[in-house]
Coordinates of C-alpha atoms in Angstrom, one line a residue:
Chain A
X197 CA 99.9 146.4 197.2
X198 CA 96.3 145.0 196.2
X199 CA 96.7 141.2 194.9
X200 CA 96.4 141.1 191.0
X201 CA 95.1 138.8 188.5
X202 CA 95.8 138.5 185.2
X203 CA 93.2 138.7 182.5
X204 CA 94.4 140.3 178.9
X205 CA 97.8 139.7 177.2
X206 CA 99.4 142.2 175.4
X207 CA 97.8 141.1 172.0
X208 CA 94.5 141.0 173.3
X209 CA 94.9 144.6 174.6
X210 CA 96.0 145.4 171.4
X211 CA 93.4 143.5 169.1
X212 CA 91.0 144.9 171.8
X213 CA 91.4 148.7 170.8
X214 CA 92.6 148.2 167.6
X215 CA 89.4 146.5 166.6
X216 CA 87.7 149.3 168.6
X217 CA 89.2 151.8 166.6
X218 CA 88.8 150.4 163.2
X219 CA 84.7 149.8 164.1
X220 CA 84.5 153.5 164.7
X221 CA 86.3 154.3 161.3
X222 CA 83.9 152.2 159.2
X223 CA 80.6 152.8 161.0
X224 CA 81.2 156.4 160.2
X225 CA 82.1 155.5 156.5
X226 CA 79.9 152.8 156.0
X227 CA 76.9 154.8 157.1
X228 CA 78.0 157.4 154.6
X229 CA 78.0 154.7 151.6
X230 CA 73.9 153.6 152.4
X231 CA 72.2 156.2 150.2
X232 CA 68.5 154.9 150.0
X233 CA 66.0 157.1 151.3
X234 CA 64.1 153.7 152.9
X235 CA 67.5 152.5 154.2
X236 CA 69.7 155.5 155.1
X237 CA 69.8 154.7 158.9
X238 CA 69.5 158.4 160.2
X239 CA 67.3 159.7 157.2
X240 CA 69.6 162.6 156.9
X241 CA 72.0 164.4 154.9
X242 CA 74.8 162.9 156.7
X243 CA 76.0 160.5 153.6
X244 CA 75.8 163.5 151.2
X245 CA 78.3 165.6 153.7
X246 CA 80.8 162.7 154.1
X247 CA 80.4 162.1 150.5
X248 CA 81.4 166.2 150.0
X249 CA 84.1 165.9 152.7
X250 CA 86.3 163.2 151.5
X251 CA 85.8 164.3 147.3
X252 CA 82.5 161.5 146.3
X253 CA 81.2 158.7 147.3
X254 CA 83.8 156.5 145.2
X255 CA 86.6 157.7 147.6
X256 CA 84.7 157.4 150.3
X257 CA 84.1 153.7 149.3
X258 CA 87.9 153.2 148.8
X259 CA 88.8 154.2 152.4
X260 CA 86.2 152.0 153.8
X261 CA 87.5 149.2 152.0
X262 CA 90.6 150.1 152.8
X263 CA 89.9 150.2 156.6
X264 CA 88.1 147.5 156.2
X265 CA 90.6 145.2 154.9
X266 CA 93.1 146.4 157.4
X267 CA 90.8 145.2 160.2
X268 CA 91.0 142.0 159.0
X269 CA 94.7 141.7 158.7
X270 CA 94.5 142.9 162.3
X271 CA 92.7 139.7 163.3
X272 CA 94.8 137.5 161.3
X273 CA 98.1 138.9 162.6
X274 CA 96.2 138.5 166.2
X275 CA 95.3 134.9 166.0
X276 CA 98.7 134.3 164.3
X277 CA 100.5 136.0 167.7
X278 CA 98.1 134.3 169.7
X279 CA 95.9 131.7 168.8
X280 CA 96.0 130.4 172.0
X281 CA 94.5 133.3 173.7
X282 CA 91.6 133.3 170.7
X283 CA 90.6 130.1 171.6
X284 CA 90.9 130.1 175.0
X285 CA 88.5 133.4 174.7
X286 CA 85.9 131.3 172.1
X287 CA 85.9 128.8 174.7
X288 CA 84.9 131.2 177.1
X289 CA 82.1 133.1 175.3
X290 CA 80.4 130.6 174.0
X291 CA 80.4 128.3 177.3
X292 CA 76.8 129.3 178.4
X293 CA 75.5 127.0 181.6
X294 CA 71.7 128.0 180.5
X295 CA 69.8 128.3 184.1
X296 CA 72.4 130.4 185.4
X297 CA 73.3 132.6 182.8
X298 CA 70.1 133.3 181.8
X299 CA 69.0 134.1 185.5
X300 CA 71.9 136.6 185.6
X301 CA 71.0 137.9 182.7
X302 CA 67.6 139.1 183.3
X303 CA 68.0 139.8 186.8
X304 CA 71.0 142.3 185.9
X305 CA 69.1 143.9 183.4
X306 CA 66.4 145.1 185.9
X307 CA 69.1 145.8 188.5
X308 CA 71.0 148.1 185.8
X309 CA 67.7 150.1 184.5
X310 CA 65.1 149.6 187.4
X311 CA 67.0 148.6 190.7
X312 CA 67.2 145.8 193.2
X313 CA 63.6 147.3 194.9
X314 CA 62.6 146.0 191.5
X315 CA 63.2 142.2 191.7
X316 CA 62.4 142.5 195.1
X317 CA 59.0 143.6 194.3
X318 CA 58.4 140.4 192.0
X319 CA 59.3 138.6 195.3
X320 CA 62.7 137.8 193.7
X321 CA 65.9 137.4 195.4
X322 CA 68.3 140.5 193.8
X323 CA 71.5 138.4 194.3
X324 CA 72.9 137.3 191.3
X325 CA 74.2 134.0 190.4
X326 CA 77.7 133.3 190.4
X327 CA 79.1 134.1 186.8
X328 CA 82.8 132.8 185.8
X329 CA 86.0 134.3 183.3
X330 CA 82.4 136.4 181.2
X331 CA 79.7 136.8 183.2
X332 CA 76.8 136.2 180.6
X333 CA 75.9 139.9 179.1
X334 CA 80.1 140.3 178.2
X335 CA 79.3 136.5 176.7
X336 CA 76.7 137.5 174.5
X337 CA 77.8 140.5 173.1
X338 CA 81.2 138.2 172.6
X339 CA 79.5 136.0 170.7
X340 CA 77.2 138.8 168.6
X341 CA 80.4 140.2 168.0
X342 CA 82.5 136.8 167.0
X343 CA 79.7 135.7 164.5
X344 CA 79.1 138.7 163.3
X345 CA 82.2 139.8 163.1
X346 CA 82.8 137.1 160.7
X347 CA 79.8 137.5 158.7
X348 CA 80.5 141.2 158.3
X349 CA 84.7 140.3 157.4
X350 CA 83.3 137.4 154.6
X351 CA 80.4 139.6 153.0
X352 CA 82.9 142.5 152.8
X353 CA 85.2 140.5 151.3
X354 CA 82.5 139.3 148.7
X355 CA 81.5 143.4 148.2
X356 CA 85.6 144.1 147.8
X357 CA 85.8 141.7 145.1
X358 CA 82.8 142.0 143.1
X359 CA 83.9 144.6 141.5
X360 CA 87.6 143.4 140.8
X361 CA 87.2 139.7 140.0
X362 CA 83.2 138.4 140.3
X363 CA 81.2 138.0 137.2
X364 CA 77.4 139.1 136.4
X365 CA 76.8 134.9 137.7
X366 CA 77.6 136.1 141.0
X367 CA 75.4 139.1 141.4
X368 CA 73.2 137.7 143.3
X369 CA 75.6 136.9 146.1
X370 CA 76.7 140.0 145.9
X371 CA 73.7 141.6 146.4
X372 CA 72.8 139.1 149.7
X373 CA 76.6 140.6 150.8
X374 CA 75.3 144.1 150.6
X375 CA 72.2 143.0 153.1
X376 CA 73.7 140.7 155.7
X377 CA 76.2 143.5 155.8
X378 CA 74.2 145.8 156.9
X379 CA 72.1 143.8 159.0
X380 CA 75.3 142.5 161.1
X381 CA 76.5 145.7 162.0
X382 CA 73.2 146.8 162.9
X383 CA 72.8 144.1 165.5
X384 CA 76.1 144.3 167.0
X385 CA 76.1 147.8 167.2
X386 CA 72.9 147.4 169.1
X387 CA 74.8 145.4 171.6
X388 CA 77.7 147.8 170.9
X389 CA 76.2 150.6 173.2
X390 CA 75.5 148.1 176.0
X391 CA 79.1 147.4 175.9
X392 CA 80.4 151.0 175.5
X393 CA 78.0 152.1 178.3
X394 CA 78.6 149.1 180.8
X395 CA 82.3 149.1 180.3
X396 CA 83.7 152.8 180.0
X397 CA 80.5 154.4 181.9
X398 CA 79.2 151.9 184.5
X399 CA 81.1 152.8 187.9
X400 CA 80.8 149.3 188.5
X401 CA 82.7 148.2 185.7
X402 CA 85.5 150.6 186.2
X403 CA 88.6 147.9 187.4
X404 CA 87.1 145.8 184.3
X405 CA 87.7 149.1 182.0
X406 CA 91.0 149.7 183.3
X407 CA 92.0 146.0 182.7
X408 CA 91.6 147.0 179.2
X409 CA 95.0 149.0 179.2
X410 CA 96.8 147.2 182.5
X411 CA 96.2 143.6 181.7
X412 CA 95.2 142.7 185.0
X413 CA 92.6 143.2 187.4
X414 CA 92.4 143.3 191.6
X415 CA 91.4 140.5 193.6
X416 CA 88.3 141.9 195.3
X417 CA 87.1 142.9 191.7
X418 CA 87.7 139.6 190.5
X419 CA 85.9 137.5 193.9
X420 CA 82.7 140.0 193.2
X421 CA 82.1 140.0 189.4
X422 CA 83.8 136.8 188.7
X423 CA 83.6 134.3 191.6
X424 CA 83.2 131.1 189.3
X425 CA 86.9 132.4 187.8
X426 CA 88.1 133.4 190.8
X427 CA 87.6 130.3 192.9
X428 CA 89.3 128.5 189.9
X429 CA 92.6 130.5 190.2
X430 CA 92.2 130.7 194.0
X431 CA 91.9 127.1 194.4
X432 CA 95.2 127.1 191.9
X433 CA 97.0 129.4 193.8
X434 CA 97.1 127.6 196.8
Chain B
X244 CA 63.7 178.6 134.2
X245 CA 62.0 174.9 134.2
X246 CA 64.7 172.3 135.6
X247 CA 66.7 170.8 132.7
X248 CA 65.3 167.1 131.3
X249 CA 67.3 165.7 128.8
X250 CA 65.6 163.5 126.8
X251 CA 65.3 161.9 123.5
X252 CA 62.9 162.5 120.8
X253 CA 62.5 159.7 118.0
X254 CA 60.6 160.3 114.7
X255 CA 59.7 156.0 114.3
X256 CA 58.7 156.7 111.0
X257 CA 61.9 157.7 110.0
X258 CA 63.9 154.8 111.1
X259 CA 65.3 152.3 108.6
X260 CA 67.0 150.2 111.1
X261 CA 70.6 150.2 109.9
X262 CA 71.1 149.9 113.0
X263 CA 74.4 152.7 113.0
X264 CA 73.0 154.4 116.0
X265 CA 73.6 151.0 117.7
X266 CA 77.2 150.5 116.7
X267 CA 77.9 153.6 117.2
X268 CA 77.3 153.7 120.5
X269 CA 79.6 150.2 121.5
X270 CA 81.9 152.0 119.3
X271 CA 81.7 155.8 121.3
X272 CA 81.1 154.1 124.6
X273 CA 83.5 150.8 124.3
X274 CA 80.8 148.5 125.0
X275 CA 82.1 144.6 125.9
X276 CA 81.7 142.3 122.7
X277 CA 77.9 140.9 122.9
X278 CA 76.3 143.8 125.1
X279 CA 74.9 146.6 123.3
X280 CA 73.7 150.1 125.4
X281 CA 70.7 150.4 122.7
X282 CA 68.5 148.5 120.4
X283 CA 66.3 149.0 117.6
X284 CA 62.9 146.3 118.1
X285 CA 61.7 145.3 115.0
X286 CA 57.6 145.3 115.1
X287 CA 55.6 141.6 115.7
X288 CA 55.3 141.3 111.6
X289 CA 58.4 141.6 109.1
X290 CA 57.2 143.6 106.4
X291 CA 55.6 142.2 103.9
X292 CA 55.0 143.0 99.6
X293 CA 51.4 143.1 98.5
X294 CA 48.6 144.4 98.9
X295 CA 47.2 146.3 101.6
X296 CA 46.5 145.4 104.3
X297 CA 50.3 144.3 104.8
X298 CA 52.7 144.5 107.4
X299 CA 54.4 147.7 107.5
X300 CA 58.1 148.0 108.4
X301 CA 58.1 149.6 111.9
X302 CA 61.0 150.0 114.1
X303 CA 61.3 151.5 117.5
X304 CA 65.2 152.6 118.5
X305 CA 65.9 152.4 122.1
X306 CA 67.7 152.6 125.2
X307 CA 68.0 153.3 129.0
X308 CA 64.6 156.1 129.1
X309 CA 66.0 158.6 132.1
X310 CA 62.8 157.8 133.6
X311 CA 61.2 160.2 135.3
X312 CA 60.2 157.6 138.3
X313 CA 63.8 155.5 137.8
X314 CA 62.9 152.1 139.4
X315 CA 66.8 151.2 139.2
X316 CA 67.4 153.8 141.7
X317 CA 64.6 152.4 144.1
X318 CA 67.0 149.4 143.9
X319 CA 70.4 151.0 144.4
X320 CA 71.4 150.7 148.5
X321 CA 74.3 153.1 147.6
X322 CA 72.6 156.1 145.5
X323 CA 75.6 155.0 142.6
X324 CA 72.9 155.2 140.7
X325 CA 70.6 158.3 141.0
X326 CA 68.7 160.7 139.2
X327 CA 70.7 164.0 138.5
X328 CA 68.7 166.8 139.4
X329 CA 70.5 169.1 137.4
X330 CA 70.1 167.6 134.1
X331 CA 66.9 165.1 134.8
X332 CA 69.8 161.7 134.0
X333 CA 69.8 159.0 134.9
X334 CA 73.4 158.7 136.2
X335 CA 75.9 155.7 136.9
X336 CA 78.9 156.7 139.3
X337 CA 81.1 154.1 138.4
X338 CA 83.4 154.5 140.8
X339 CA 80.7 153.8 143.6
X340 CA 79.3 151.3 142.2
X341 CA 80.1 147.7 143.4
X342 CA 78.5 145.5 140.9
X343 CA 75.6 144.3 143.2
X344 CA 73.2 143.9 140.0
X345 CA 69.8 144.9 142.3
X346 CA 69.8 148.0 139.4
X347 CA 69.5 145.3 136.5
X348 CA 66.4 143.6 136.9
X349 CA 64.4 146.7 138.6
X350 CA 64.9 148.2 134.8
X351 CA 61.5 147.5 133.3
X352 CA 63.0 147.9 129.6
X353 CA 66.3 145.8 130.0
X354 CA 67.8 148.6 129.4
X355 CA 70.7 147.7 131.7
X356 CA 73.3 145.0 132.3
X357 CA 76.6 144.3 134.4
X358 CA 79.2 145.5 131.7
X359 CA 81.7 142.6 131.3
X360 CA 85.4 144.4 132.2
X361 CA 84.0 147.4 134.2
X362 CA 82.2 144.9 136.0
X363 CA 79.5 148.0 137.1
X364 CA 76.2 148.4 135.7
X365 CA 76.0 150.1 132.3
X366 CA 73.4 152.1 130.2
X367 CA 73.2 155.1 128.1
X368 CA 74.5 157.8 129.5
X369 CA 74.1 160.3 126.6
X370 CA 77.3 160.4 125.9
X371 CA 78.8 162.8 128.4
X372 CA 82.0 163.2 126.8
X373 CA 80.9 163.8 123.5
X374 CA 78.6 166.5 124.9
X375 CA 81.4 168.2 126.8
X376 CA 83.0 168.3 123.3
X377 CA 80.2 170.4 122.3
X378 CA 78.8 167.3 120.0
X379 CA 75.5 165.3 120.1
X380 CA 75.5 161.5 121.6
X381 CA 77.1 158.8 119.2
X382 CA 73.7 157.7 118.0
X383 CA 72.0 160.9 117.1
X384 CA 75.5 161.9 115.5
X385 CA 75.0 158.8 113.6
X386 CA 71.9 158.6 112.5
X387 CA 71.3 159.1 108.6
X388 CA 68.2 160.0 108.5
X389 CA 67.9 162.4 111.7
X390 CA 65.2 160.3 113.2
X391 CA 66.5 161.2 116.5
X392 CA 66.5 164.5 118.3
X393 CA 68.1 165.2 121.6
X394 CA 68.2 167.8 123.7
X395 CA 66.4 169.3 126.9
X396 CA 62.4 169.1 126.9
X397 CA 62.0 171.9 129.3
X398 CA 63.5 174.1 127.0
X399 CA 61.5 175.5 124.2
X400 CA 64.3 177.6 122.5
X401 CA 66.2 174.3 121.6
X402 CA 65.3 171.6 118.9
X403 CA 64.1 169.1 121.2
X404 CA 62.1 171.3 123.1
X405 CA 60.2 172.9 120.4
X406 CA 59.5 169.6 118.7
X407 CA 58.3 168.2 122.3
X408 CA 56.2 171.4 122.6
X409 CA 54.7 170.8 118.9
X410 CA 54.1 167.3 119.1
X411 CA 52.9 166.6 123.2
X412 CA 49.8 165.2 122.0
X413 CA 50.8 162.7 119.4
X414 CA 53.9 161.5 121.4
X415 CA 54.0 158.0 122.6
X416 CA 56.2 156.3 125.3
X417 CA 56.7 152.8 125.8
X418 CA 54.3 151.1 128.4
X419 CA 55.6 149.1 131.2
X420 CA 53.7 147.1 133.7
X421 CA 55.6 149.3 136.4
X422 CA 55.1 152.8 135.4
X423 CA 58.3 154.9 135.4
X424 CA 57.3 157.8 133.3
X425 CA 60.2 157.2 130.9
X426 CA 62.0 160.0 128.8
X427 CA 62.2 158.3 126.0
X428 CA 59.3 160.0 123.3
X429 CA 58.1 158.4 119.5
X430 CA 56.7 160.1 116.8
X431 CA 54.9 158.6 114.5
X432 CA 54.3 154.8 114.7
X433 CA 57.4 152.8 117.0
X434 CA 55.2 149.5 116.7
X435 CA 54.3 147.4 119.4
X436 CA 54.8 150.1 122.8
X437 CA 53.4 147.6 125.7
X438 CA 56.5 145.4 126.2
X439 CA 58.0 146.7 129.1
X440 CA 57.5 144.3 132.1
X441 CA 57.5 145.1 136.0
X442 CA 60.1 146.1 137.8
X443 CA 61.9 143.8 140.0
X444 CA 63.5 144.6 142.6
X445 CA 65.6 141.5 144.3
X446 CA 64.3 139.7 147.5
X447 CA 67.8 140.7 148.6
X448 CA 67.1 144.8 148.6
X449 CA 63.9 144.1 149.5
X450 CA 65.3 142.2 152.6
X451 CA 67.3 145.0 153.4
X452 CA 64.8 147.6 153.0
X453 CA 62.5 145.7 155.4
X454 CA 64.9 145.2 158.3
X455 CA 66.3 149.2 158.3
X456 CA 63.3 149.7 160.4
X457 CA 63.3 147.0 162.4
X458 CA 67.6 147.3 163.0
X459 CA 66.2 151.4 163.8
X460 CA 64.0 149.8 166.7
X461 CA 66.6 147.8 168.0
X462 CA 69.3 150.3 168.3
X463 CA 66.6 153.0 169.4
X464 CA 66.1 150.5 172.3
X465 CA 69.8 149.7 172.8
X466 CA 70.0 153.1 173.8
X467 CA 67.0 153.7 175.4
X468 CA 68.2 150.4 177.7
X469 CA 71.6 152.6 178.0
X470 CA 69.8 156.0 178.7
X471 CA 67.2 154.3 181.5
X472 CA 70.8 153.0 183.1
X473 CA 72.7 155.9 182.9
X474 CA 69.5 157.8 184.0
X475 CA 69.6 155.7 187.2
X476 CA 73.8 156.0 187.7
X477 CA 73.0 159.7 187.4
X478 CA 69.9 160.2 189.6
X479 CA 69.0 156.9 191.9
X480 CA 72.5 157.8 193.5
X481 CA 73.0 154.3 194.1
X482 CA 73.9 151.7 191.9
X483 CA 72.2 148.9 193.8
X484 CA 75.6 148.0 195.4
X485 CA 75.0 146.5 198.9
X486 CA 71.6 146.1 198.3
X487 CA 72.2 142.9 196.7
X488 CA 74.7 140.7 195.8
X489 CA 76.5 140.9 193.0
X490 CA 78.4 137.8 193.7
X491 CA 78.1 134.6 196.3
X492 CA 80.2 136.9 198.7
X493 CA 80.3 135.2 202.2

């Protein structure tokens, strides 16, 4: 049997899918509540169909909050199970050693779309630099997704009460809400398809994926994408 | 048949301002104490005895004006507030809307605020409940000496539309630095028509409405950056492995 590593707890599996789950529930809704022909991100009659679907655009508002609000009881329950793993996982994300993340990021980028002939061409070595626990494109969507995570939970939050216990003083929060809102979940989900794609679709990624359900990932895997990490439990091990 | 516009048709010269169409209205509608859904604006001068030339007593009832160009919508990120095309209204769907006030200032006449307990945005809405009863909106019910007339301009047969029809050339609107066409037509003399100021749409919508394009570039190249790798996982048959390193493996 191949030697394995540990890498997710059961909460972090959990928050991990649960949080995937709950963005695909209110991307789909919250598109369908942006009804402004210079905003509506697809220019199409997609809000209008949703809007049919679920009986108006006020219902379809409530299960978004709804969803919404859930999602963030999910994060307090997670950091309430295990607050350790939260910040050991902060810690990691927003360690960034600058010379050498920044070198693996560009390199892997034109590795991933144009090849290794590529960097070669450029008279650059294709060899990437050693990358620890995150190598630096998992980091930066980690940290897109941490900050804008909580800039999409707090100006939600504002929207959800606005309505319920804000006065006319606070409109124009309110209305800043409504943008940063949309502007944070437009950026992440930028980096969103990276992550979808690299993670579920990339061959390369595949004992990564499956560490998203098992909890732990092979040696080998670990040595090749993650030697910084692995030399750390290596050295621990022995 | 032309497409329904409801709209309403004052005769200025026949207001007194009593000022029942206004309290009728916070009455009908249950307007918070100290906001009002309508207004009657007194002209510059009070009116004066003596003789001519004095000031004449001129008042000019008013309220949201269904615009025809509704800036308010412009400003609305949700569509809670839109423009029925049905019926030519401007409509509030209160249970979409949040609050966010970017309708309130982008109302050239005021003619909008956040309504204290509702919380939403608020305006005449022609009394839709009343008209389902088969009865005319609080203030035209009101009004003692008929000086308003409500109904659908695009139909001749009914008493709005033939006075519309009758009158088109002598009908004034009130002017507003941001022309929104309003639906909101004077006979005779309303006094001073040139108040309404610009609309203002807050740097907050505007902010939004400037980054949709620029967030639609950067997902568009999100994906194109996924589609270019998937492209070569598909066709370059390799994925670079063992041409390079992906880690220091000795």
């Amino acid at each position: 049997m191949p030697r394995l590593h540990k890498r997710h707890d059961r909460s972090d599996i959990f928050i991990h899918w649960f949080n995937a789950a709950c963005w695909l529930l209110l991307l789909l809704t919250g598109v369908g509540l942006i009804q402004n022909p210079a905003i509506d991100p697809f220019g199409s009659g997609y809000p209008e169909a949703l809007r049919n679907l679920v009986g108006g655009g006020g219902n379809l508002l409530a299960v978004h909050e709804g969803i919404g609000l859930a999602w963030i009881a999910g994060f307090v329950l997670y950091l309430l199970v295990n607050f350790k793993g939260a910040r050991f996982f902060l810690a990691e994300v927003f360690a960034v050693s600058p010379g050498r993340d920044m070198a693996w990021m560009l390199k892997k980028m034109v590795l991933m779309t144009l090849g290794p002939k590529a960097l070669k061409l450029l008279g650059m070595d294709p060899s990437l630099p050693d990358q620890g626990y995150y190598n630096m494109g998992q980091k930066a969507f980690a940290q897109a997704s941490v900050v804008g995570g909580i800039v999409i939970a707090a100006t939600g939050v504002v929207m959800y009460l606005s309505d319920r216990t804000l006065g006319a003083e606070a409109s124009g929060w309110i209305s800043w809400a409504v943008t940063l809102h949309f502007i944070a979940v437009g950026l992440v989900f930028a980096g969103l398809l990276v992550h979808v794609y690299m993670a579920a679709i990339s061959p390369e990624e595949r004992p990564g994926f499956k560490s998203m359900f098992t909890g732990s990932v092979p040696d080998g895997y670990a040595k090749h994408h993650h030697r910084l990490w692995w030399n750390k439990i290596s050295a621990g091990e022995e | 048949m032309a497409k329904q516009q409801l709209a309403m048709l004052i005769d200025a010269a026949k207001c007194i301002d009593c000022k029942a169409c206004v309290l009728a209205c916070k009455v009908a509608n249950e307007v918070p104490d100290g906001q009002w859904r309508n207004w009657i604006k007194p002209a510059d001068a009070a009116p004066a005895p003596g003789p001519a030339p004095r000031a004449k007593a001129r008042f000019q009832p008013g309220a949201c004006m269904h615009c025809e160009k509704p800036t308010c919508v412009e400003a609305c990120p949700t569509g809670a507030t839109y423009k029925d095309p049905a019926t030519g209204e401007v409509v509030i769907d209160e249970t979409l809307c949040i609050g966010c006030g970017n309708c309130i200032p982008a109302c050239p006449y005021d003619a909008r605020f956040r309504n204290e307990l509702t919380r939403k945005a608020d305006k005449c809405n022609y009394c839709p409940e009343r008209r389902a009863a088969g009865l005319a909106p609080a203030c035209v019910d009101t009004c003692p000496t008929k000086a308003r007339v409500f109904g659908d301009i695009n139909d001749p047969g009914s008493d709005a539309g033939a006075l519309y029809l009758r009158n088109q050339a002598r009908l004034t609107r009130v002017a507003a630095k941001t022309d929104t066409r309003p639906n909101m037509y004077y006979l005779g003399d309303p006094g001073p028509g040139d108040w309404g100021r610009e609309a203002v749409v807050p740097a907050s919508m505007v902010a939004m409405k400037r980054s949709a394009p620029v967030i639609k570039a950067l997902v568009g190249l999100s994906g194109l950056g996924v589609l270019a790798m998937l492209g070569r996982q598909l066709f370059a048959g390799d994925s670079g492995e063992g041409d390079h390193k992906e880690d220091s493996d000795a």
